[in-house]
PDB file of C-alpha atoms in Angstrom:
ATOM      1  CA  UNK M  23       0.000   0.000   0.000  1.00  0.00           C
ATOM      2  CA  UNK M  24       1.510   3.311  -1.008  1.00  0.00           C
ATOM      3  CA  UNK M  25       1.098   6.445   1.035  1.00  0.00           C
ATOM      4  CA  UNK M  26      -0.765   9.275  -0.524  1.00  0.00           C
ATOM      5  CA  UNK M  27       1.084  12.510  -0.857  1.00  0.00           C
ATOM      6  CA  UNK M  28      -0.767  15.793  -0.329  1.00  0.00           C
ATOM      7  CA  UNK M  29      -2.261  17.148  -3.499  1.00  0.00           C
ATOM      8  CA  UNK M  30      -1.543  20.645  -4.778  1.00  0.00           C
ATOM      9  CA  UNK M  31      -3.192  23.165  -2.446  1.00  0.00           C
ATOM     10  CA  UNK M  32      -3.462  20.745   0.475  1.00  0.00           C
ATOM     11  CA  UNK M  33      -1.502  21.447   3.634  1.00  0.00           C
ATOM     12  CA  UNK M  34       0.998  18.799   4.623  1.00  0.00           C
ATOM     13  CA  UNK M  35       1.436  17.968   8.289  1.00  0.00           C
ATOM     14  CA  UNK M  36       4.847  18.488   9.891  1.00  0.00           C
ATOM     15  CA  UNK M  37       5.435  14.728   9.772  1.00  0.00           C
ATOM     16  CA  UNK M  38       4.607  14.614   6.047  1.00  0.00           C
ATOM     17  CA  UNK M  39       6.933  17.580   5.407  1.00  0.00           C
ATOM     18  CA  UNK M  40       9.803  15.859   7.270  1.00  0.00           C
ATOM     19  CA  UNK M  41       9.208  12.585   5.428  1.00  0.00           C
ATOM     20  CA  UNK M  42       9.178  14.362   2.042  1.00  0.00           C
ATOM     21  CA  UNK M  43      12.443  16.091   2.941  1.00  0.00           C
ATOM     22  CA  UNK M  44      14.036  12.762   3.900  1.00  0.00           C
ATOM     23  CA  UNK M  45      14.254  13.627   7.618  1.00  0.00           C
ATOM     24  CA  UNK M  46      13.490  11.220  10.469  1.00  0.00           C
ATOM     25  CA  UNK M  47      10.095  11.512  12.205  1.00  0.00           C
ATOM     26  CA  UNK M  48       9.862  13.892  15.174  1.00  0.00           C
ATOM     27  CA  UNK M  49       9.207  10.967  17.502  1.00  0.00           C
ATOM     28  CA  UNK M  50      12.699   9.572  16.797  1.00  0.00           C
ATOM     29  CA  UNK M  51      14.555  12.798  17.690  1.00  0.00           C
ATOM     30  CA  UNK M  52      16.157  13.061  21.148  1.00  0.00           C
ATOM     31  CA  UNK M  53      14.724  15.782  23.432  1.00  0.00           C
ATOM     32  CA  UNK M  54      16.724  19.012  23.296  1.00  0.00           C
ATOM     33  CA  UNK M  55      16.538  21.339  26.288  1.00  0.00           C
ATOM     34  CA  UNK M  56      18.423  24.284  24.752  1.00  0.00           C
ATOM     35  CA  UNK M  57      15.926  24.588  21.922  1.00  0.00           C
ATOM     36  CA  UNK M  58      13.332  25.782  24.421  1.00  0.00           C
ATOM     37  CA  UNK M  59      15.664  28.430  25.942  1.00  0.00           C
ATOM     38  CA  UNK M  60      16.758  29.999  22.659  1.00  0.00           C
ATOM     39  CA  UNK M  61      13.434  31.549  21.590  1.00  0.00           C
ATOM     40  CA  UNK M  62      13.102  33.171  25.012  1.00  0.00           C
ATOM     41  CA  UNK M  63      16.587  34.695  24.683  1.00  0.00           C
ATOM     42  CA  UNK M  64      15.741  35.980  21.203  1.00  0.00           C
ATOM     43  CA  UNK M  65      12.524  37.499  22.499  1.00  0.00           C
ATOM     44  CA  UNK M  66      14.437  39.341  25.218  1.00  0.00           C
ATOM     45  CA  UNK M  67      16.855  40.901  22.721  1.00  0.00           C
ATOM     46  CA  UNK M  68      14.047  41.839  20.337  1.00  0.00           C
ATOM     47  CA  UNK M  69      12.088  43.603  23.074  1.00  0.00           C
ATOM     48  CA  UNK M  70      11.950  47.395  22.668  1.00  0.00           C
ATOM     49  CA  UNK M  71      14.322  49.375  24.838  1.00  0.00           C
ATOM     50  CA  UNK M  72      12.840  51.169  27.784  1.00  0.00           C
ATOM     51  CA  UNK M  73      12.178  54.853  27.277  1.00  0.00           C
ATOM     52  CA  UNK M  74      13.891  57.310  29.620  1.00  0.00           C
ATOM     53  CA  UNK M  75      11.620  60.381  29.822  1.00  0.00           C
ATOM     54  CA  UNK M  76      13.803  62.133  32.429  1.00  0.00           C
ATOM     55  CA  UNK M  77      16.897  61.533  30.302  1.00  0.00           C
ATOM     56  CA  UNK M  78      15.116  63.008  27.268  1.00  0.00           C
ATOM     57  CA  UNK M  79      14.025  66.071  29.276  1.00  0.00           C
ATOM     58  CA  UNK M  80      17.507  66.653  30.741  1.00  0.00           C
ATOM     59  CA  UNK M  81      19.225  66.144  27.369  1.00  0.00           C
ATOM     60  CA  UNK M  82      16.933  68.582  25.568  1.00  0.00           C
ATOM     61  CA  UNK M  83      17.286  71.086  28.429  1.00  0.00           C
ATOM     62  CA  UNK M  84      21.090  70.897  28.270  1.00  0.00           C
ATOM     63  CA  UNK M  85      21.057  71.296  24.487  1.00  0.00           C
ATOM     64  CA  UNK M  86      18.780  74.350  24.780  1.00  0.00           C
ATOM     65  CA  UNK M  87      21.016  75.886  27.448  1.00  0.00           C
ATOM     66  CA  UNK M  88      24.032  75.136  25.255  1.00  0.00           C
ATOM     67  CA  UNK M  89      22.416  76.826  22.265  1.00  0.00           C
ATOM     68  CA  UNK M  90      21.768  80.016  24.252  1.00  0.00           C
ATOM     69  CA  UNK M  91      25.340  79.911  25.541  1.00  0.00           C
ATOM     70  CA  UNK M  92      26.735  79.405  22.023  1.00  0.00           C
ATOM     71  CA  UNK M  93      24.772  82.366  20.640  1.00  0.00           C
ATOM     72  CA  UNK M  94      25.727  84.751  23.467  1.00  0.00           C
ATOM     73  CA  UNK M  95      29.375  83.681  23.698  1.00  0.00           C
ATOM     74  CA  UNK M  96      29.817  83.408  19.938  1.00  0.00           C
ATOM     75  CA  UNK M  97      28.620  86.983  19.459  1.00  0.00           C
ATOM     76  CA  UNK M  98      31.052  88.161  22.135  1.00  0.00           C
ATOM     77  CA  UNK M  99      33.924  86.285  20.500  1.00  0.00           C
ATOM     78  CA  UNK M 100      33.221  88.087  17.221  1.00  0.00           C
ATOM     79  CA  UNK M 101      34.295  91.267  19.051  1.00  0.00           C
ATOM     80  CA  UNK M 102      37.203  89.661  20.888  1.00  0.00           C
ATOM     81  CA  UNK M 103      39.292  92.825  21.403  1.00  0.00           C
ATOM     82  CA  UNK M 104      36.511  94.320  23.558  1.00  0.00           C
ATOM     83  CA  UNK M 105      36.233  91.092  25.556  1.00  0.00           C
ATOM     84  CA  UNK M 106      40.001  91.016  26.072  1.00  0.00           C
ATOM     85  CA  UNK M 107      39.967  94.610  27.343  1.00  0.00           C
ATOM     86  CA  UNK M 108      37.306  93.582  29.870  1.00  0.00           C
ATOM     87  CA  UNK M 109      39.420  90.602  30.937  1.00  0.00           C
ATOM     88  CA  UNK M 110      42.461  92.826  31.426  1.00  0.00           C
ATOM     89  CA  UNK M 111      40.477  95.297  33.522  1.00  0.00           C
ATOM     90  CA  UNK M 112      39.041  92.480  35.670  1.00  0.00           C
ATOM     91  CA  UNK M 113      42.571  91.161  36.220  1.00  0.00           C
ATOM     92  CA  UNK M 114      43.714  94.622  37.260  1.00  0.00           C
ATOM     93  CA  UNK M 115      46.146  95.106  34.369  1.00  0.00           C
ATOM     94  CA  UNK M 116      46.552  98.731  33.389  1.00  0.00           C
ATOM     95  CA  UNK M 117      47.247  98.093  29.690  1.00  0.00           C
ATOM     96  CA  UNK M 118      44.838  97.592  26.814  1.00  0.00           C
ATOM     97  CA  UNK M 119      44.512  94.747  24.369  1.00  0.00           C
ATOM     98  CA  UNK M 120      46.308  95.739  21.161  1.00  0.00           C
ATOM     99  CA  UNK M 121      46.504  92.465  19.215  1.00  0.00           C
ATOM    100  CA  UNK M 122      43.439  93.402  17.132  1.00  0.00           C
ATOM    101  CA  UNK M 123      44.138  91.445  13.920  1.00  0.00           C
ATOM    102  CA  UNK M 124      44.703  88.147  15.691  1.00  0.00           C
ATOM    103  CA  UNK M 125      41.881  88.911  18.118  1.00  0.00           C
ATOM    104  CA  UNK M 126      39.344  89.255  15.321  1.00  0.00           C
ATOM    105  CA  UNK M 127      40.655  86.227  13.426  1.00  0.00           C
ATOM    106  CA  UNK M 128      40.807  83.872  16.408  1.00  0.00           C
ATOM    107  CA  UNK M 129      37.574  85.229  17.856  1.00  0.00           C
ATOM    108  CA  UNK M 130      35.807  84.333  14.612  1.00  0.00           C
ATOM    109  CA  UNK M 131      37.434  80.892  14.616  1.00  0.00           C
ATOM    110  CA  UNK M 132      36.331  80.349  18.236  1.00  0.00           C
ATOM    111  CA  UNK M 133      32.757  81.340  17.303  1.00  0.00           C
ATOM    112  CA  UNK M 134      32.729  78.840  14.448  1.00  0.00           C
ATOM    113  CA  UNK M 135      34.137  76.165  16.785  1.00  0.00           C
ATOM    114  CA  UNK M 136      31.305  76.836  19.259  1.00  0.00           C
ATOM    115  CA  UNK M 137      28.613  76.538  16.584  1.00  0.00           C
ATOM    116  CA  UNK M 138      30.148  73.418  15.000  1.00  0.00           C
ATOM    117  CA  UNK M 139      30.660  71.775  18.395  1.00  0.00           C
ATOM    118  CA  UNK M 140      27.075  72.427  19.435  1.00  0.00           C
ATOM    119  CA  UNK M 141      25.722  71.168  16.094  1.00  0.00           C
ATOM    120  CA  UNK M 142      27.748  67.950  16.332  1.00  0.00           C
ATOM    121  CA  UNK M 143      26.712  67.433  19.954  1.00  0.00           C
ATOM    122  CA  UNK M 144      23.045  68.010  19.114  1.00  0.00           C
ATOM    123  CA  UNK M 145      23.201  65.598  16.164  1.00  0.00           C
ATOM    124  CA  UNK M 146      24.806  62.830  18.210  1.00  0.00           C
ATOM    125  CA  UNK M 147      22.393  63.433  21.090  1.00  0.00           C
ATOM    126  CA  UNK M 148      19.339  63.202  18.854  1.00  0.00           C
ATOM    127  CA  UNK M 149      20.608  59.950  17.340  1.00  0.00           C
ATOM    128  CA  UNK M 150      21.102  58.447  20.798  1.00  0.00           C
ATOM    129  CA  UNK M 151      17.680  59.659  21.948  1.00  0.00           C
ATOM    130  CA  UNK M 152      16.043  57.999  18.945  1.00  0.00           C
ATOM    131  CA  UNK M 153      17.769  54.726  19.853  1.00  0.00           C
ATOM    132  CA  UNK M 154      16.452  55.172  23.396  1.00  0.00           C
ATOM    133  CA  UNK M 155      19.922  55.165  24.920  1.00  0.00           C
ATOM    134  CA  UNK M 156      20.929  57.260  27.922  1.00  0.00           C
ATOM    135  CA  UNK M 157      22.113  60.574  26.505  1.00  0.00           C
ATOM    136  CA  UNK M 158      22.197  63.186  29.301  1.00  0.00           C
ATOM    137  CA  UNK M 159      25.993  62.965  29.505  1.00  0.00           C
ATOM    138  CA  UNK M 160      26.627  63.693  25.836  1.00  0.00           C
ATOM    139  CA  UNK M 161      25.789  67.445  25.925  1.00  0.00           C
ATOM    140  CA  UNK M 162      28.078  67.807  28.958  1.00  0.00           C
ATOM    141  CA  UNK M 163      30.994  66.070  27.243  1.00  0.00           C
ATOM    142  CA  UNK M 164      30.333  68.030  24.041  1.00  0.00           C
ATOM    143  CA  UNK M 165      30.393  71.305  25.982  1.00  0.00           C
ATOM    144  CA  UNK M 166      33.675  70.478  27.723  1.00  0.00           C
ATOM    145  CA  UNK M 167      35.397  69.468  24.479  1.00  0.00           C
ATOM    146  CA  UNK M 168      34.013  72.413  22.502  1.00  0.00           C
ATOM    147  CA  UNK M 169      34.835  74.988  25.173  1.00  0.00           C
ATOM    148  CA  UNK M 170      38.332  73.520  25.518  1.00  0.00           C
ATOM    149  CA  UNK M 171      39.010  73.990  21.816  1.00  0.00           C
ATOM    150  CA  UNK M 172      37.492  77.497  21.881  1.00  0.00           C
ATOM    151  CA  UNK M 173      39.674  78.385  24.898  1.00  0.00           C
ATOM    152  CA  UNK M 174      42.769  77.430  22.931  1.00  0.00           C
ATOM    153  CA  UNK M 175      41.585  79.660  20.072  1.00  0.00           C
ATOM    154  CA  UNK M 176      41.087  82.577  22.475  1.00  0.00           C
ATOM    155  CA  UNK M 177      44.412  82.066  24.243  1.00  0.00           C
ATOM    156  CA  UNK M 178      46.409  82.453  21.018  1.00  0.00           C
ATOM    157  CA  UNK M 179      45.759  86.201  20.559  1.00  0.00           C
ATOM    158  CA  UNK M 180      45.787  86.705  24.328  1.00  0.00           C
ATOM    159  CA  UNK M 181      49.302  85.261  24.638  1.00  0.00           C
ATOM    160  CA  UNK M 182      50.439  87.437  21.740  1.00  0.00           C
ATOM    161  CA  UNK M 183      49.268  90.671  23.394  1.00  0.00           C
ATOM    162  CA  UNK M 184      51.968  92.769  25.118  1.00  0.00           C
ATOM    163  CA  UNK M 185      49.650  93.955  27.941  1.00  0.00           C
ATOM    164  CA  UNK M 186      48.599  90.428  28.860  1.00  0.00           C
ATOM    165  CA  UNK M 187      52.165  89.082  28.624  1.00  0.00           C
ATOM    166  CA  UNK M 188      53.383  91.910  30.891  1.00  0.00           C
ATOM    167  CA  UNK M 189      50.618  91.087  33.392  1.00  0.00           C
ATOM    168  CA  UNK M 190      51.553  87.394  33.351  1.00  0.00           C
ATOM    169  CA  UNK M 191      55.221  88.264  33.969  1.00  0.00           C
ATOM    170  CA  UNK M 192      54.228  90.055  37.162  1.00  0.00           C
ATOM    171  CA  UNK M 193      53.822  93.558  35.817  1.00  0.00           C
ATOM    172  CA  UNK M 194      50.663  95.575  35.525  1.00  0.00           C
ATOM    173  CA  UNK M 195      50.705  95.872  31.755  1.00  0.00           C
ATOM    174  CA  UNK M 196      51.994  98.612  29.458  1.00  0.00           C
TER     175      UNK M 196
END
């Protein structure tokens, strides 16, 4: 007696599918305990990440504060000679900032650094927020790195100014 195979359009049982593929029947297979654990592990990794509403609020707040700071500070850096004169007066140096050409150039560069640093920080933060990863720390790190680079840009014309150099050498300026 020959076994009937499913006709076109009929659904074959799992046993019939295994037999047609030349595999042993399911009843002959040894029990496998790890096969049960694997789907559960896959389900855990496929689960959506937990949202962090406080992290999102803090990250957006820090980015907004950073944007205000970038606008205000960047505008001041565009007129760096005036800012340097204020710094000298706060330090108690009697001289005036005279390194105008470098002050304008490096002030502009520092402003561009601030804007570019904030834009990069905001872009990376938004990407992390969309992936639902903790992000609050990224605006802080971005601010430290960006302000460090801007400080180097500002120190170049400051160290080239005779009044500031005289103050640093223990004098009161020229």
